[in-house]
JSON list of C-alpha atoms in Angstrom, two decimals:
[
{"chain": "A", "resi": 355, "resn": "MET", "atom": "CA", "xyz": [-17.69, 9.43, 8.71]},
{"chain": "A", "resi": 356, "resn": "ILE", "atom": "CA", "xyz": [-20.52, 6.89, 8.45]},
{"chain": "A", "resi": 357, "resn": "LYS", "atom": "CA", "xyz": [-21.44, 8.41, 5.09]},
{"chain": "A", "resi": 358, "resn": "ASP", "atom": "CA", "xyz": [-17.86, 7.88, 3.88]},
{"chain": "A", "resi": 359, "resn": "ILE", "atom": "CA", "xyz": [-17.85, 4.27, 5.05]},
{"chain": "A", "resi": 360, "resn": "ARG", "atom": "CA", "xyz": [-21.16, 3.57, 3.33]},
{"chain": "A", "resi": 361, "resn": "SER", "atom": "CA", "xyz": [-19.92, 5.07, 0.08]},
{"chain": "A", "resi": 362, "resn": "LEU", "atom": "CA", "xyz": [-16.80, 2.90, 0.27]},
{"chain": "A", "resi": 363, "resn": "LEU", "atom": "CA", "xyz": [-18.61, -0.37, 1.02]},
{"chain": "A", "resi": 364, "resn": "PRO", "atom": "CA", "xyz": [-18.63, -1.57, -2.62]},
{"chain": "A", "resi": 365, "resn": "ALA", "atom": "CA", "xyz": [-14.89, -0.91, -2.91]},
{"chain": "A", "resi": 366, "resn": "MET", "atom": "CA", "xyz": [-14.19, -2.63, 0.42]},
{"chain": "A", "resi": 367, "resn": "ALA", "atom": "CA", "xyz": [-16.27, -5.63, -0.70]},
{"chain": "A", "resi": 368, "resn": "GLY", "atom": "CA", "xyz": [-14.34, -5.77, -3.97]},
{"chain": "A", "resi": 369, "resn": "VAL", "atom": "CA", "xyz": [-11.00, -5.73, -2.15]},
{"chain": "A", "resi": 370, "resn": "ALA", "atom": "CA", "xyz": [-12.23, -8.46, 0.21]},
{"chain": "A", "resi": 371, "resn": "VAL", "atom": "CA", "xyz": [-13.29, -10.66, -2.71]},
{"chain": "A", "resi": 372, "resn": "TYR", "atom": "CA", "xyz": [-9.97, -9.99, -4.47]},
{"chain": "A", "resi": 373, "resn": "TRP", "atom": "CA", "xyz": [-8.08, -10.88, -1.28]},
{"chain": "A", "resi": 374, "resn": "ILE", "atom": "CA", "xyz": [-9.97, -14.15, -0.83]},
{"chain": "A", "resi": 375, "resn": "VAL", "atom": "CA", "xyz": [-9.55, -15.22, -4.48]},
{"chain": "A", "resi": 376, "resn": "THR", "atom": "CA", "xyz": [-5.85, -14.32, -4.73]},
{"chain": "A", "resi": 377, "resn": "HIS", "atom": "CA", "xyz": [-5.00, -16.01, -1.44]},
{"chain": "A", "resi": 378, "resn": "LEU", "atom": "CA", "xyz": [-6.88, -19.17, -2.39]},
{"chain": "A", "resi": 379, "resn": "LEU", "atom": "CA", "xyz": [-5.34, -19.38, -5.87]},
{"chain": "A", "resi": 380, "resn": "PHE", "atom": "CA", "xyz": [-1.90, -17.83, -5.40]},
{"chain": "A", "resi": 381, "resn": "ASN", "atom": "CA", "xyz": [-1.29, -17.38, -1.66]},
{"chain": "A", "resi": 382, "resn": "ARG", "atom": "CA", "xyz": [-0.39, -13.77, -2.54]},
{"chain": "A", "resi": 383, "resn": "PHE", "atom": "CA", "xyz": [-2.10, -10.39, -2.77]},
{"chain": "A", "resi": 384, "resn": "CYS", "atom": "CA", "xyz": [0.11, -8.28, -5.05]},
{"chain": "A", "resi": 385, "resn": "PRO", "atom": "CA", "xyz": [-0.95, -8.49, -8.72]},
{"chain": "A", "resi": 386, "resn": "THR", "atom": "CA", "xyz": [2.60, -7.69, -9.84]},
{"chain": "A", "resi": 387, "resn": "GLN", "atom": "CA", "xyz": [3.97, -10.67, -7.93]},
{"chain": "A", "resi": 388, "resn": "ILE", "atom": "CA", "xyz": [1.15, -12.88, -9.20]},
{"chain": "A", "resi": 389, "resn": "LEU", "atom": "CA", "xyz": [1.80, -11.90, -12.83]},
{"chain": "A", "resi": 390, "resn": "PHE", "atom": "CA", "xyz": [5.57, -11.38, -12.88]},
{"chain": "A", "resi": 391, "resn": "ASN", "atom": "CA", "xyz": [6.93, -12.89, -9.62]},
{"chain": "A", "resi": 392, "resn": "PHE", "atom": "CA", "xyz": [8.47, -9.50, -8.83]},
{"chain": "A", "resi": 393, "resn": "PRO", "atom": "CA", "xyz": [7.47, -7.02, -6.10]},
{"chain": "A", "resi": 394, "resn": "CYS", "atom": "CA", "xyz": [5.75, -3.73, -6.93]},
{"chain": "A", "resi": 395, "resn": "PRO", "atom": "CA", "xyz": [6.69, -0.33, -5.42]},
{"chain": "A", "resi": 396, "resn": "GLY", "atom": "CA", "xyz": [4.11, -0.81, -2.64]},
{"chain": "A", "resi": 397, "resn": "CYS", "atom": "CA", "xyz": [5.04, -4.36, -1.67]},
{"chain": "A", "resi": 398, "resn": "GLY", "atom": "CA", "xyz": [5.82, -4.58, 2.02]},
{"chain": "A", "resi": 399, "resn": "MET", "atom": "CA", "xyz": [3.86, -1.47, 2.99]},
{"chain": "A", "resi": 400, "resn": "THR", "atom": "CA", "xyz": [1.39, -3.41, 5.16]},
{"chain": "A", "resi": 401, "resn": "ARG", "atom": "CA", "xyz": [4.24, -5.31, 6.81]},
{"chain": "A", "resi": 402, "resn": "ALA", "atom": "CA", "xyz": [6.05, -2.01, 7.43]},
{"chain": "A", "resi": 403, "resn": "LEU", "atom": "CA", "xyz": [2.90, -0.57, 9.01]},
{"chain": "A", "resi": 404, "resn": "MET", "atom": "CA", "xyz": [2.62, -3.61, 11.30]},
{"chain": "A", "resi": 405, "resn": "LEU", "atom": "CA", "xyz": [6.29, -3.15, 12.25]},
{"chain": "A", "resi": 406, "resn": "VAL", "atom": "CA", "xyz": [5.63, 0.51, 13.15]},
{"chain": "A", "resi": 407, "resn": "LEU", "atom": "CA", "xyz": [2.59, -0.47, 15.22]},
{"chain": "A", "resi": 408, "resn": "SER", "atom": "CA", "xyz": [4.67, -3.08, 17.07]},
{"chain": "A", "resi": 409, "resn": "GLY", "atom": "CA", "xyz": [7.43, -0.55, 17.82]},
{"chain": "A", "resi": 410, "resn": "GLN", "atom": "CA", "xyz": [10.02, -1.90, 15.37]},
{"chain": "A", "resi": 411, "resn": "PHE", "atom": "CA", "xyz": [10.68, 1.49, 13.78]},
{"chain": "A", "resi": 412, "resn": "GLY", "atom": "CA", "xyz": [14.11, 0.77, 12.30]},
{"chain": "A", "resi": 413, "resn": "GLU", "atom": "CA", "xyz": [12.96, -2.44, 10.67]},
{"chain": "A", "resi": 414, "resn": "ALA", "atom": "CA", "xyz": [9.93, -0.64, 9.19]},
{"chain": "A", "resi": 415, "resn": "TRP", "atom": "CA", "xyz": [12.23, 2.08, 7.80]},
{"chain": "A", "resi": 416, "resn": "ARG", "atom": "CA", "xyz": [14.51, -0.53, 6.24]},
{"chain": "A", "resi": 417, "resn": "LEU", "atom": "CA", "xyz": [11.57, -2.34, 4.65]},
{"chain": "A", "resi": 418, "resn": "GLN", "atom": "CA", "xyz": [9.50, 0.62, 3.37]},
{"chain": "A", "resi": 419, "resn": "PRO", "atom": "CA", "xyz": [10.57, 4.16, 4.46]},
{"chain": "A", "resi": 420, "resn": "PRO", "atom": "CA", "xyz": [7.50, 5.84, 2.87]},
{"chain": "A", "resi": 421, "resn": "VAL", "atom": "CA", "xyz": [5.29, 4.12, 5.47]},
{"chain": "A", "resi": 422, "resn": "TYR", "atom": "CA", "xyz": [5.97, 7.04, 7.82]},
{"chain": "A", "resi": 423, "resn": "GLY", "atom": "CA", "xyz": [4.78, 9.53, 5.22]},
{"chain": "A", "resi": 424, "resn": "TRP", "atom": "CA", "xyz": [1.61, 7.49, 4.65]},
{"chain": "A", "resi": 425, "resn": "ILE", "atom": "CA", "xyz": [0.95, 7.34, 8.39]},
{"chain": "A", "resi": 426, "resn": "LEU", "atom": "CA", "xyz": [1.41, 11.10, 8.79]},
{"chain": "A", "resi": 427, "resn": "GLY", "atom": "CA", "xyz": [-0.63, 11.85, 5.68]},
{"chain": "A", "resi": 428, "resn": "GLY", "atom": "CA", "xyz": [-3.44, 9.50, 6.67]},
{"chain": "A", "resi": 429, "resn": "ALA", "atom": "CA", "xyz": [-3.59, 10.86, 10.21]},
{"chain": "A", "resi": 430, "resn": "GLY", "atom": "CA", "xyz": [-3.48, 14.46, 8.99]},
{"chain": "A", "resi": 431, "resn": "PHE", "atom": "CA", "xyz": [-6.17, 13.83, 6.41]},
{"chain": "A", "resi": 432, "resn": "CYS", "atom": "CA", "xyz": [-8.46, 12.19, 9.00]},
{"chain": "A", "resi": 433, "resn": "VAL", "atom": "CA", "xyz": [-7.94, 15.06, 11.45]},
{"chain": "A", "resi": 434, "resn": "ASP", "atom": "CA", "xyz": [-8.66, 17.56, 8.70]},
{"chain": "A", "resi": 435, "resn": "ARG", "atom": "CA", "xyz": [-11.75, 15.73, 7.48]},
{"chain": "A", "resi": 436, "resn": "TYR", "atom": "CA", "xyz": [-13.33, 14.45, 10.70]},
{"chain": "A", "resi": 437, "resn": "LEU", "atom": "CA", "xyz": [-12.10, 16.59, 13.60]},
{"chain": "A", "resi": 438, "resn": "ILE", "atom": "CA", "xyz": [-11.75, 20.07, 12.16]},
{"chain": "A", "resi": 439, "resn": "HIS", "atom": "CA", "xyz": [-15.19, 19.89, 10.51]},
{"chain": "A", "resi": 440, "resn": "VAL", "atom": "CA", "xyz": [-14.67, 22.53, 7.86]},
{"chain": "A", "resi": 441, "resn": "GLU", "atom": "CA", "xyz": [-17.86, 22.62, 5.78]},
{"chain": "A", "resi": 442, "resn": "LYS", "atom": "CA", "xyz": [-16.22, 23.69, 2.54]},
{"chain": "A", "resi": 443, "resn": "ARG", "atom": "CA", "xyz": [-12.48, 23.43, 2.18]},
{"chain": "A", "resi": 444, "resn": "SER", "atom": "CA", "xyz": [-10.68, 25.86, -0.02]},
{"chain": "A", "resi": 445, "resn": "ALA", "atom": "CA", "xyz": [-9.27, 24.74, -3.35]},
{"chain": "A", "resi": 446, "resn": "GLY", "atom": "CA", "xyz": [-5.82, 25.55, -2.00]},
{"chain": "A", "resi": 447, "resn": "ALA", "atom": "CA", "xyz": [-6.20, 23.11, 0.89]},
{"chain": "A", "resi": 448, "resn": "ALA", "atom": "CA", "xyz": [-7.33, 20.36, -1.47]},
{"chain": "A", "resi": 449, "resn": "LYS", "atom": "CA", "xyz": [-4.36, 21.05, -3.74]},
{"chain": "A", "resi": 450, "resn": "LEU", "atom": "CA", "xyz": [-1.99, 20.80, -0.77]},
{"chain": "A", "resi": 451, "resn": "TRP", "atom": "CA", "xyz": [-3.28, 17.30, 0.01]},
{"chain": "A", "resi": 452, "resn": "ILE", "atom": "CA", "xyz": [-2.88, 16.31, -3.63]},
{"chain": "A", "resi": 453, "resn": "VAL", "atom": "CA", "xyz": [0.68, 17.66, -3.73]},
{"chain": "A", "resi": 454, "resn": "TYR", "atom": "CA", "xyz": [1.53, 15.86, -0.49]},
{"chain": "A", "resi": 455, "resn": "PHE", "atom": "CA", "xyz": [0.30, 12.49, -1.71]},
{"chain": "A", "resi": 456, "resn": "VAL", "atom": "CA", "xyz": [1.85, 12.91, -5.19]},
{"chain": "A", "resi": 457, "resn": "LEU", "atom": "CA", "xyz": [5.21, 13.65, -3.54]},
{"chain": "A", "resi": 458, "resn": "LEU", "atom": "CA", "xyz": [4.74, 10.58, -1.36]},
{"chain": "A", "resi": 459, "resn": "LEU", "atom": "CA", "xyz": [4.06, 8.45, -4.45]},
{"chain": "A", "resi": 460, "resn": "LEU", "atom": "CA", "xyz": [7.13, 9.90, -6.18]},
{"chain": "A", "resi": 461, "resn": "TRP", "atom": "CA", "xyz": [9.24, 9.06, -3.11]},
{"chain": "A", "resi": 462, "resn": "GLY", "atom": "CA", "xyz": [8.02, 5.47, -3.29]},
{"chain": "A", "resi": 463, "resn": "MET", "atom": "CA", "xyz": [8.71, 5.25, -7.03]},
{"chain": "A", "resi": 464, "resn": "ALA", "atom": "CA", "xyz": [12.20, 6.75, -6.61]},
{"chain": "A", "resi": 465, "resn": "LEU", "atom": "CA", "xyz": [12.98, 4.24, -3.85]},
{"chain": "A", "resi": 466, "resn": "TYR", "atom": "CA", "xyz": [11.72, 1.44, -6.07]},
{"chain": "A", "resi": 467, "resn": "GLY", "atom": "CA", "xyz": [13.93, 2.62, -8.95]},
{"chain": "A", "resi": 468, "resn": "LEU", "atom": "CA", "xyz": [16.93, 2.75, -6.64]},
{"chain": "A", "resi": 469, "resn": "ARG", "atom": "CA", "xyz": [16.19, -0.74, -5.34]},
{"chain": "A", "resi": 470, "resn": "LEU", "atom": "CA", "xyz": [16.03, -2.10, -8.88]},
{"chain": "A", "resi": 471, "resn": "PHE", "atom": "CA", "xyz": [19.71, -1.19, -9.20]},
{"chain": "A", "resi": 472, "resn": "THR", "atom": "CA", "xyz": [20.93, -1.85, -5.65]},
{"chain": "A", "resi": 473, "resn": "GLY", "atom": "CA", "xyz": [18.83, -4.90, -4.84]},
{"chain": "A", "resi": 474, "resn": "ILE", "atom": "CA", "xyz": [15.32, -5.42, -3.56]},
{"chain": "A", "resi": 475, "resn": "PRO", "atom": "CA", "xyz": [15.16, -6.57, 0.07]},
{"chain": "A", "resi": 476, "resn": "VAL", "atom": "CA", "xyz": [14.41, -10.28, 0.23]},
{"chain": "A", "resi": 477, "resn": "GLU", "atom": "CA", "xyz": [11.60, -9.57, 2.72]},
{"chain": "A", "resi": 478, "resn": "LEU", "atom": "CA", "xyz": [9.63, -7.96, -0.11]},
{"chain": "A", "resi": 479, "resn": "MET", "atom": "CA", "xyz": [9.63, -11.18, -2.11]},
{"chain": "A", "resi": 480, "resn": "ASP", "atom": "CA", "xyz": [6.38, -12.83, -1.11]},
{"chain": "A", "resi": 481, "resn": "PRO", "atom": "CA", "xyz": [6.34, -16.63, -1.33]},
{"chain": "A", "resi": 482, "resn": "GLY", "atom": "CA", "xyz": [3.45, -17.99, -3.32]},
{"chain": "A", "resi": 483, "resn": "ARG", "atom": "CA", "xyz": [2.36, -19.10, -6.75]},
{"chain": "A", "resi": 484, "resn": "THR", "atom": "CA", "xyz": [2.33, -17.09, -9.96]},
{"chain": "A", "resi": 485, "resn": "LEU", "atom": "CA", "xyz": [-0.25, -17.09, -12.74]},
{"chain": "A", "resi": 486, "resn": "TYR", "atom": "CA", "xyz": [2.27, -18.85, -14.99]},
{"chain": "A", "resi": 487, "resn": "ARG", "atom": "CA", "xyz": [2.76, -21.66, -12.46]},
{"chain": "A", "resi": 488, "resn": "LEU", "atom": "CA", "xyz": [-0.98, -21.98, -11.96]},
{"chain": "A", "resi": 489, "resn": "LEU", "atom": "CA", "xyz": [-1.65, -22.24, -15.71]},
{"chain": "A", "resi": 490, "resn": "THR", "atom": "CA", "xyz": [1.27, -24.55, -16.49]},
{"chain": "A", "resi": 491, "resn": "LYS", "atom": "CA", "xyz": [1.19, -26.58, -13.26]},
{"chain": "A", "resi": 492, "resn": "VAL", "atom": "CA", "xyz": [4.98, -26.17, -12.96]}
]
């Protein structure tokens, strides 16, 4: 696990720098909201995770139902990788994880498409500045 963390340090540092810059300039994190003032398919996922962790399961489901799939997939992947300790996983097992996460992404995209027609929850609209407002000082 330490080896994985070390290999991810550059990516984690990049995300930290991105977070600092976007919050200082735009008071937002989502690049789609910064560029277009419109939420992306993943907007609200962190808030939904915090709602699950605080026991507000219905509210998390209303905000971002795929959060439960991400929690199960993340937990299952960590158990598989760090607790089972299989030296060399079969190609079939790797393909199953890929299929699981692709289906999870498709679920999120389908939900996003549905919300485009039925209305995006107002909680997903993150207050903050856009690139256009920053450049034009509107």
